[in-house]
mmCIF file of C-alpha atoms and ligand atoms in Angstrom:
data_model
loop_
_atom_site.group_PDB
_atom_site.id
_atom_site.type_symbol
_atom_site.label_atom_id
_atom_site.label_comp_id
_atom_site.label_asym_id
_atom_site.label_seq_id
_atom_site.Cartn_x
_atom_site.Cartn_y
_atom_site.Cartn_z
ATOM 1 C CA MET A 12 14.251 -11.664 14.802
ATOM 2 C CA LYS A 13 16.002 -9.364 12.346
ATOM 3 C CA GLU A 14 13.732 -6.388 11.997
ATOM 4 C CA LEU A 15 12.862 -5.441 8.793
ATOM 5 C CA ASN A 16 11.738 -2.533 6.468
ATOM 6 C CA THR A 17 7.652 -3.627 6.141
ATOM 7 C CA ILE A 18 4.451 -5.972 7.047
ATOM 8 C CA TRP A 19 1.373 -5.497 4.457
ATOM 9 C CA MET A 20 -1.660 -4.579 5.736
ATOM 10 C CA ASN A 21 -5.052 -4.336 4.387
ATOM 11 C CA GLY A 22 -3.465 -3.648 1.410
ATOM 12 C CA LYS A 23 -0.793 -1.243 2.123
ATOM 13 C CA LEU A 24 2.731 -1.885 3.682
ATOM 14 C CA VAL A 25 3.185 -0.154 6.154
ATOM 15 C CA PRO A 26 6.945 -0.213 7.948
ATOM 16 C CA TRP A 27 7.652 -2.184 10.315
ATOM 17 C CA ASN A 28 7.663 -0.302 13.415
ATOM 18 C CA GLU A 29 4.445 1.175 13.180
ATOM 19 C CA ALA A 30 3.091 -2.554 12.195
ATOM 20 C CA ARG A 31 0.759 -2.262 15.292
ATOM 21 C CA ILE A 32 -3.539 -2.980 16.961
ATOM 22 C CA HIS A 33 -5.027 -2.574 19.435
ATOM 23 C CA VAL A 34 -4.393 -4.204 22.285
ATOM 24 C CA LEU A 35 -8.692 -4.941 22.576
ATOM 25 C CA SER A 36 -8.626 -6.912 19.402
ATOM 26 C CA HIS A 37 -10.892 -9.167 20.066
ATOM 27 C CA VAL A 38 -7.872 -12.034 18.374
ATOM 28 C CA LEU A 39 -5.642 -11.780 21.404
ATOM 29 C CA HIS A 40 -8.522 -12.146 23.866
ATOM 30 C CA TYR A 41 -10.141 -15.341 22.207
ATOM 31 C CA GLY A 42 -7.106 -16.179 18.783
ATOM 32 C CA SER A 43 -9.381 -15.565 16.220
ATOM 33 C CA SER A 44 -7.223 -15.919 13.516
ATOM 34 C CA PHE A 45 -6.427 -17.914 10.762
ATOM 35 C CA PHE A 46 -3.245 -18.157 9.888
ATOM 36 C CA GLU A 47 -1.379 -19.278 6.672
ATOM 37 C CA GLY A 48 2.947 -20.348 6.526
ATOM 38 C CA ILE A 49 4.599 -19.770 3.421
ATOM 39 C CA ARG A 50 8.560 -19.995 1.982
ATOM 40 C CA SER A 51 10.319 -18.704 -0.821
ATOM 41 C CA TYR A 52 13.429 -20.328 -1.593
ATOM 42 C CA ASN A 53 16.304 -18.740 -3.835
ATOM 43 C CA THR A 54 16.266 -21.737 -6.658
ATOM 44 C CA GLU A 55 18.543 -22.302 -8.328
ATOM 45 C CA LYS A 56 16.318 -19.966 -11.468
ATOM 46 C CA GLY A 57 15.444 -18.006 -9.448
ATOM 47 C CA PRO A 58 14.053 -17.046 -6.778
ATOM 48 C CA ALA A 59 10.285 -18.206 -5.966
ATOM 49 C CA VAL A 60 7.124 -19.195 -3.714
ATOM 50 C CA LEU A 61 5.955 -23.008 -2.975
ATOM 51 C CA ALA A 62 3.004 -22.974 -3.716
ATOM 52 C CA LEU A 63 1.535 -20.070 -3.187
ATOM 53 C CA THR A 64 -2.213 -19.982 -4.421
ATOM 54 C CA GLU A 65 -2.907 -23.709 -2.621
ATOM 55 C CA HIS A 66 -2.242 -22.098 0.423
ATOM 56 C CA MET A 67 -4.206 -18.582 -0.276
ATOM 57 C CA GLU A 68 -7.104 -21.002 -0.710
ATOM 58 C CA ARG A 69 -6.448 -23.033 2.151
ATOM 59 C CA LEU A 70 -5.970 -19.712 4.682
ATOM 60 C CA VAL A 71 -9.609 -18.116 2.679
ATOM 61 C CA HIS A 72 -10.698 -22.423 3.834
ATOM 62 C CA SER A 73 -9.229 -21.973 7.130
ATOM 63 C CA ALA A 74 -11.496 -18.294 8.213
ATOM 64 C CA LYS A 75 -14.598 -20.111 6.356
ATOM 65 C CA ILE A 76 -15.046 -22.632 8.490
ATOM 66 C CA TYR A 77 -15.690 -19.909 11.397
ATOM 67 C CA ARG A 78 -18.033 -18.236 9.235
ATOM 68 C CA THR A 79 -15.484 -15.425 8.852
ATOM 69 C CA ASP A 80 -14.996 -14.240 5.242
ATOM 70 C CA SER A 81 -11.709 -13.164 3.622
ATOM 71 C CA PRO A 82 -11.668 -9.372 2.508
ATOM 72 C CA TYR A 83 -9.222 -10.335 -0.355
ATOM 73 C CA SER A 84 -9.323 -12.570 -2.943
ATOM 74 C CA VAL A 85 -6.886 -15.151 -3.207
ATOM 75 C CA GLU A 86 -4.814 -13.436 -6.194
ATOM 76 C CA GLU A 87 -5.092 -10.526 -4.121
ATOM 77 C CA LEU A 88 -3.514 -12.235 -1.357
ATOM 78 C CA ASN A 89 -0.902 -13.860 -4.374
ATOM 79 C CA ARG A 90 0.020 -10.600 -5.277
ATOM 80 C CA ALA A 91 0.603 -8.134 -1.954
ATOM 81 C CA ALA A 92 2.134 -11.814 -0.579
ATOM 82 C CA ILE A 93 5.359 -11.225 -3.497
ATOM 83 C CA GLU A 94 5.083 -7.560 -3.058
ATOM 84 C CA THR A 95 5.874 -7.603 0.881
ATOM 85 C CA ILE A 96 8.392 -9.548 -0.208
ATOM 86 C CA ARG A 97 10.191 -6.992 -3.342
ATOM 87 C CA SER A 98 9.994 -4.159 -0.680
ATOM 88 C CA ASN A 99 11.719 -6.319 2.102
ATOM 89 C CA ASN A 100 14.476 -7.616 -0.815
ATOM 90 C CA LEU A 101 14.425 -10.745 0.028
ATOM 91 C CA LYS A 102 13.901 -13.816 -1.989
ATOM 92 C CA ALA A 103 13.877 -17.429 0.077
ATOM 93 C CA CYS A 104 12.187 -16.606 3.348
ATOM 94 C CA TYR A 105 9.385 -17.379 5.041
ATOM 95 C CA ILE A 106 5.926 -15.616 4.366
ATOM 96 C CA ARG A 107 2.537 -15.455 6.887
ATOM 97 C CA PRO A 108 -0.169 -14.070 6.289
ATOM 98 C CA LEU A 109 -2.965 -14.108 9.731
ATOM 99 C CA LEU A 110 -6.640 -12.684 8.694
ATOM 100 C CA TYR A 111 -7.741 -12.268 12.307
ATOM 101 C CA ARG A 112 -10.991 -9.638 13.745
ATOM 102 C CA GLY A 113 -9.882 -6.598 15.179
ATOM 103 C CA PHE A 114 -10.959 -3.760 17.527
ATOM 104 C CA GLY A 115 -14.478 -4.086 17.290
ATOM 105 C CA GLU A 116 -16.297 -5.750 21.057
ATOM 106 C CA LEU A 117 -15.259 -7.695 23.236
ATOM 107 C CA GLY A 118 -17.588 -10.460 23.532
ATOM 108 C CA VAL A 119 -17.461 -13.810 22.537
ATOM 109 C CA ASN A 120 -18.443 -13.646 18.657
ATOM 110 C CA PRO A 121 -16.899 -12.418 16.124
ATOM 111 C CA LEU A 122 -18.971 -11.794 14.803
ATOM 112 C CA THR A 123 -19.226 -8.210 15.025
ATOM 113 C CA CYS A 124 -15.252 -7.733 15.123
ATOM 114 C CA PRO A 125 -13.639 -6.310 11.385
ATOM 115 C CA VAL A 126 -11.221 -8.507 9.302
ATOM 116 C CA ASP A 127 -8.391 -7.890 9.130
ATOM 117 C CA ALA A 128 -5.049 -9.279 7.104
ATOM 118 C CA LEU A 129 -1.721 -9.460 6.611
ATOM 119 C CA ILE A 130 0.993 -10.456 5.187
ATOM 120 C CA ALA A 131 4.931 -10.530 7.070
ATOM 121 C CA VAL A 132 8.015 -11.897 5.671
ATOM 122 C CA TRP A 133 10.851 -12.896 7.173
ATOM 123 C CA GLU A 134 14.361 -15.030 6.927
ATOM 124 C CA TRP A 135 14.090 -18.826 8.528
ATOM 125 C CA GLY A 136 16.704 -21.300 7.394
ATOM 126 C CA ALA A 137 15.843 -25.095 8.911
ATOM 127 C CA TYR A 138 12.785 -25.310 11.361
ATOM 128 C CA LEU A 139 14.940 -27.634 13.286
ATOM 129 C CA GLY A 140 18.167 -27.536 11.868
ATOM 130 C CA GLU A 141 19.907 -27.578 8.849
ATOM 131 C CA GLU A 142 21.738 -31.387 9.922
ATOM 132 C CA SER A 143 18.190 -32.870 11.423
ATOM 133 C CA LEU A 144 17.275 -33.229 7.610
ATOM 134 C CA LYS A 145 20.165 -35.130 7.055
ATOM 135 C CA ASN A 146 20.557 -36.902 10.348
ATOM 136 C CA GLY A 147 16.926 -37.004 11.633
ATOM 137 C CA VAL A 148 15.170 -35.863 15.149
ATOM 138 C CA ASP A 149 14.470 -37.750 17.942
ATOM 139 C CA VAL A 150 10.572 -37.030 18.623
ATOM 140 C CA HIS A 151 7.879 -38.956 21.680
ATOM 141 C CA VAL A 152 4.907 -40.322 21.870
ATOM 142 C CA SER A 153 2.355 -36.872 23.325
ATOM 143 C CA SER A 154 0.927 -37.192 26.139
ATOM 144 C CA TRP A 155 -1.799 -34.158 25.145
ATOM 145 C CA THR A 156 -4.461 -35.261 22.305
ATOM 146 C CA ARG A 157 -4.693 -33.712 18.569
ATOM 147 C CA ILE A 158 -7.600 -31.282 18.656
ATOM 148 C CA THR A 159 -10.251 -32.662 17.017
ATOM 149 C CA SER A 160 -12.677 -32.311 14.262
ATOM 150 C CA ASN A 161 -16.370 -31.306 16.581
ATOM 151 C CA THR A 162 -14.133 -29.922 18.915
ATOM 152 C CA VAL A 163 -11.578 -27.270 17.857
ATOM 153 C CA PRO A 164 -11.723 -28.282 13.561
ATOM 154 C CA GLY A 165 -8.275 -29.382 12.809
ATOM 155 C CA LEU A 166 -8.286 -28.268 9.530
ATOM 156 C CA SER A 167 -8.004 -25.488 9.811
ATOM 157 C CA LYS A 168 -4.848 -23.179 10.489
ATOM 158 C CA ALA A 169 -6.729 -21.084 13.148
ATOM 159 C CA GLY A 170 -4.913 -19.244 15.972
ATOM 160 C CA GLY A 171 -6.543 -20.953 18.760
ATOM 161 C CA GLY A 172 -5.988 -24.738 17.392
ATOM 162 C CA TYR A 173 -2.399 -23.954 18.265
ATOM 163 C CA LEU A 174 -2.654 -23.987 22.381
ATOM 164 C CA ASN A 175 -2.756 -27.316 21.811
ATOM 165 C CA ALA A 176 0.195 -27.858 19.844
ATOM 166 C CA GLN A 177 1.733 -25.244 21.982
ATOM 167 C CA LEU A 178 1.122 -28.171 24.596
ATOM 168 C CA ALA A 179 3.051 -31.104 23.066
ATOM 169 C CA LYS A 180 5.861 -28.719 21.764
ATOM 170 C CA ILE A 181 6.166 -27.568 25.210
ATOM 171 C CA ASP A 182 5.912 -31.288 26.571
ATOM 172 C CA ALA A 183 8.456 -32.489 23.564
ATOM 173 C CA ILE A 184 11.471 -29.732 24.427
ATOM 174 C CA GLN A 185 11.073 -29.573 28.018
ATOM 175 C CA ASN A 186 11.917 -34.156 27.858
ATOM 176 C CA GLY A 187 14.738 -33.547 25.389
ATOM 177 C CA TYR A 188 12.554 -34.043 22.266
ATOM 178 C CA ALA A 189 12.783 -31.983 19.370
ATOM 179 C CA ASP A 190 9.410 -32.155 18.870
ATOM 180 C CA ALA A 191 5.860 -34.770 19.108
ATOM 181 C CA ILE A 192 3.804 -37.916 17.536
ATOM 182 C CA MET A 193 0.886 -36.748 18.658
ATOM 183 C CA LEU A 194 -2.595 -39.003 18.808
ATOM 184 C CA ASP A 195 -5.632 -38.307 17.722
ATOM 185 C CA GLN A 196 -9.219 -39.082 20.078
ATOM 186 C CA HIS A 197 -9.329 -41.999 19.443
ATOM 187 C CA GLN A 198 -5.291 -43.260 19.645
ATOM 188 C CA MET A 199 -4.910 -42.724 16.521
ATOM 189 C CA VAL A 200 -1.939 -41.393 14.967
ATOM 190 C CA SER A 201 -2.388 -37.810 13.844
ATOM 191 C CA GLU A 202 0.675 -35.544 13.447
ATOM 192 C CA GLY A 203 3.295 -33.365 14.931
ATOM 193 C CA SER A 204 3.134 -30.316 16.265
ATOM 194 C CA GLY A 205 3.133 -29.121 12.994
ATOM 195 C CA ALA A 206 3.734 -31.093 10.210
ATOM 196 C CA ASN A 207 2.087 -34.846 8.700
ATOM 197 C CA LEU A 208 3.216 -38.062 9.341
ATOM 198 C CA PHE A 209 4.746 -40.607 6.975
ATOM 199 C CA PHE A 210 5.564 -44.498 7.535
ATOM 200 C CA VAL A 211 7.207 -46.006 5.146
ATOM 201 C CA LYS A 212 6.809 -49.983 4.890
ATOM 202 C CA GLY A 213 7.769 -52.255 2.565
ATOM 203 C CA ASP A 214 7.571 -50.047 -1.059
ATOM 204 C CA THR A 215 3.936 -48.367 0.825
ATOM 205 C CA LEU A 216 3.732 -45.307 2.597
ATOM 206 C CA TYR A 217 1.520 -44.526 4.793
ATOM 207 C CA THR A 218 0.064 -42.030 5.951
ATOM 208 C CA PRO A 219 -3.023 -40.868 8.363
ATOM 209 C CA GLY A 220 -6.353 -39.679 6.098
ATOM 210 C CA ILE A 221 -8.470 -36.618 6.781
ATOM 211 C CA GLY A 222 -10.582 -38.232 9.699
ATOM 212 C CA SER A 223 -6.943 -38.723 11.786
ATOM 213 C CA SER A 224 -7.676 -35.053 12.920
ATOM 214 C CA ILE A 225 -4.969 -33.734 11.184
ATOM 215 C CA LEU A 226 -4.601 -30.659 9.053
ATOM 216 C CA ILE A 227 -4.220 -31.116 5.442
ATOM 217 C CA GLY A 228 -0.200 -30.425 4.832
ATOM 218 C CA ILE A 229 0.090 -29.463 0.948
ATOM 219 C CA THR A 230 3.897 -30.574 0.920
ATOM 220 C CA ARG A 231 2.010 -33.403 2.152
ATOM 221 C CA ASN A 232 0.181 -33.475 -0.116
ATOM 222 C CA ILE A 233 3.629 -32.702 -3.592
ATOM 223 C CA VAL A 234 4.556 -35.668 -0.981
ATOM 224 C CA LEU A 235 2.007 -37.799 -1.847
ATOM 225 C CA ARG A 236 3.173 -37.052 -5.702
ATOM 226 C CA ILE A 237 6.316 -37.331 -5.750
ATOM 227 C CA ALA A 238 6.123 -41.317 -3.577
ATOM 228 C CA ALA A 239 3.494 -42.117 -6.698
ATOM 229 C CA ASP A 240 5.535 -40.952 -8.964
ATOM 230 C CA LEU A 241 8.770 -42.578 -7.494
ATOM 231 C CA GLY A 242 6.737 -45.959 -7.467
ATOM 232 C CA TYR A 243 5.199 -46.454 -4.332
ATOM 233 C CA LYS A 244 1.997 -47.377 -3.248
ATOM 234 C CA VAL A 245 -0.107 -44.691 -0.222
ATOM 235 C CA VAL A 246 -2.214 -45.293 1.281
ATOM 236 C CA GLU A 247 -4.407 -42.700 3.176
ATOM 237 C CA THR A 248 -5.698 -44.438 6.268
ATOM 238 C CA SER A 249 -5.827 -45.033 10.574
ATOM 239 C CA ILE A 250 -2.878 -45.835 12.083
ATOM 240 C CA PRO A 251 -2.624 -48.334 14.815
ATOM 241 C CA ARG A 252 0.081 -45.953 17.638
ATOM 242 C CA GLY A 253 2.357 -49.937 17.502
ATOM 243 C CA PHE A 254 2.741 -49.076 13.360
ATOM 244 C CA ILE A 255 5.127 -47.110 14.937
ATOM 245 C CA HIS A 256 7.629 -49.551 15.736
ATOM 246 C CA THR A 257 7.297 -51.917 12.997
ATOM 247 C CA ALA A 258 7.379 -48.743 10.114
ATOM 248 C CA ASP A 259 10.838 -49.531 8.151
ATOM 249 C CA GLU A 260 10.591 -45.437 8.249
ATOM 250 C CA ILE A 261 9.195 -42.418 9.356
ATOM 251 C CA PHE A 262 9.148 -39.093 8.865
ATOM 252 C CA TYR A 263 7.220 -35.543 8.511
ATOM 253 C CA THR A 264 6.520 -33.293 6.218
ATOM 254 C CA GLY A 265 5.922 -29.399 6.951
ATOM 255 C CA THR A 266 6.360 -26.006 4.763
ATOM 256 C CA ALA A 267 8.670 -25.138 7.667
ATOM 257 C CA ILE A 268 10.487 -28.545 8.678
ATOM 258 C CA GLU A 269 10.367 -30.082 5.041
ATOM 259 C CA VAL A 270 10.880 -33.848 4.677
ATOM 260 C CA THR A 271 12.443 -34.959 8.016
ATOM 261 C CA PRO A 272 13.817 -37.746 9.087
ATOM 262 C CA ILE A 273 12.411 -39.037 12.317
ATOM 263 C CA ARG A 274 15.570 -41.325 13.768
ATOM 264 C CA SER A 275 14.209 -42.750 16.737
ATOM 265 C CA VAL A 276 10.774 -42.490 19.206
ATOM 266 C CA ASP A 277 10.149 -42.644 22.789
ATOM 267 C CA LYS A 278 14.209 -43.310 22.629
ATOM 268 C CA VAL A 279 13.446 -46.968 20.736
ATOM 269 C CA LYS A 280 14.698 -46.649 16.871
ATOM 270 C CA VAL A 281 13.312 -46.016 13.977
ATOM 271 C CA GLY A 282 12.921 -49.515 11.137
ATOM 272 C CA ASN A 283 16.938 -50.419 11.411
ATOM 273 C CA GLY A 284 18.331 -46.895 11.774
ATOM 274 C CA SER A 285 18.939 -45.597 8.202
ATOM 275 C CA PHE A 286 15.769 -43.675 5.616
ATOM 276 C CA PRO A 287 16.361 -44.247 2.288
ATOM 277 C CA VAL A 288 13.112 -43.508 0.671
ATOM 278 C CA THR A 289 12.703 -41.172 3.220
ATOM 279 C CA LEU A 290 16.088 -39.056 1.838
ATOM 280 C CA LYS A 291 15.169 -41.116 -2.079
ATOM 281 C CA ILE A 292 11.779 -38.142 -1.508
ATOM 282 C CA GLN A 293 13.136 -35.589 0.132
ATOM 283 C CA GLU A 294 15.809 -35.627 -2.849
ATOM 284 C CA LYS A 295 12.790 -35.182 -5.222
ATOM 285 C CA PHE A 296 11.217 -32.292 -2.561
ATOM 286 C CA PHE A 297 14.827 -30.924 -3.469
ATOM 287 C CA ASP A 298 14.757 -30.942 -6.546
ATOM 288 C CA ILE A 299 11.761 -28.782 -6.934
ATOM 289 C CA THR A 300 12.794 -25.687 -4.175
ATOM 290 C CA ARG A 301 16.903 -25.613 -4.754
ATOM 291 C CA ARG A 302 16.935 -26.275 -7.974
ATOM 292 C CA GLY A 303 13.301 -24.838 -9.384
ATOM 293 C CA ASN A 304 12.290 -28.117 -10.927
ATOM 294 C CA ASP A 305 8.722 -27.981 -11.365
ATOM 295 C CA PRO A 306 6.735 -30.519 -12.989
ATOM 296 C CA TYR A 307 4.322 -30.497 -10.997
ATOM 297 C CA ASN A 308 3.766 -25.969 -11.536
ATOM 298 C CA LEU A 309 3.385 -25.351 -7.584
ATOM 299 C CA LEU A 310 6.944 -22.635 -8.551
ATOM 300 C CA THR A 311 5.722 -19.004 -8.627
ATOM 301 C CA PHE A 312 9.503 -17.318 -10.122
ATOM 302 C CA PHE A 313 9.100 -13.248 -8.750
HETATM 303 N N1 LIG B 424 0.258 -30.536 10.358
HETATM 304 C C1 LIG B 424 -0.020 -28.943 11.366
HETATM 305 C C2 LIG B 424 -0.633 -28.437 12.707
HETATM 306 C C3 LIG B 424 0.509 -27.952 10.860
HETATM 307 O O1 LIG B 424 0.504 -26.286 11.462
HETATM 308 C C4 LIG B 424 1.333 -27.895 9.581
HETATM 309 C C5 LIG B 424 1.782 -26.723 8.960
HETATM 310 N N2 LIG B 424 1.394 -25.903 8.431
HETATM 311 C C6 LIG B 424 1.333 -29.324 8.664
HETATM 312 C C7 LIG B 424 0.235 -29.948 9.688
HETATM 313 C C8 LIG B 424 1.963 -29.344 8.133
HETATM 314 O O2 LIG B 424 1.097 -27.499 6.857
HETATM 315 P P1 LIG B 424 1.970 -27.808 4.640
HETATM 316 O O3 LIG B 424 3.124 -28.669 4.442
HETATM 317 O O4 LIG B 424 0.508 -27.481 4.672
HETATM 318 O O5 LIG B 424 2.775 -26.566 5.933
#
């Protein structure tokens, strides 16, 4: 990672190399953090953050599930994110806000520790490489089950929950795949290690619903709107594993991964190997993020 100027910590911009926390911070021992991944794009109409408010609202909700009140409002977090990007002279970048339980006591109980906040930004290109956006990626069905609603709720983007995602990601990479399709506790399709899933069959798009242990992806919500506006039928439902092998197309959505086609699952080609619907949706997504056309009012220009 390239070193930059500053990181925003508890309301102040701190020099990059001085942005430190105590080793006995609760978060380091018990995974008690809540985070977001947001992108800003250097669109043809100027630099802009995509879905800034939606992301900050999800951050506050992720924390709320764990009885953690954000010390900053969504509006304050929005302003701080823009301030941090400006301070680092970036246009297109990745934005990482984090709320975490800091230095206090070191029992399991987080409630006795302060809630600290930081926002860091850095330069980041295509998550799985520029080529993957065009040609798709090869994935497998993970042997790891996605975290469940009554263990570590996947609706919260909590640091600790990403131990589960790490197991899936490591396993995928070590077996030669770009990423994984994770199943939920009922063996229904859930999502990738850090992305939601869509299936195309004829003129209908299927995606796992909120009962399938998913994180409610902001890109997922954007794609649901794009697909409906393009005239596709969209169905949010539980999806059995076998559906993977009868779908015409499958794709991932996420802030990092954007809209990425899946070329094969467990070495079996998806559909006939082409993905025209995925590319059509991807094109509409790029119309917002690359060209700065904003039909859904999602861009914050800065
Ligand atoms: N699921 C998980 C587990 C994720 O980490 C992400 C990335 N935030 C997503 C789905 C996609 O969400 P979004 O489109 O909001 O980035």
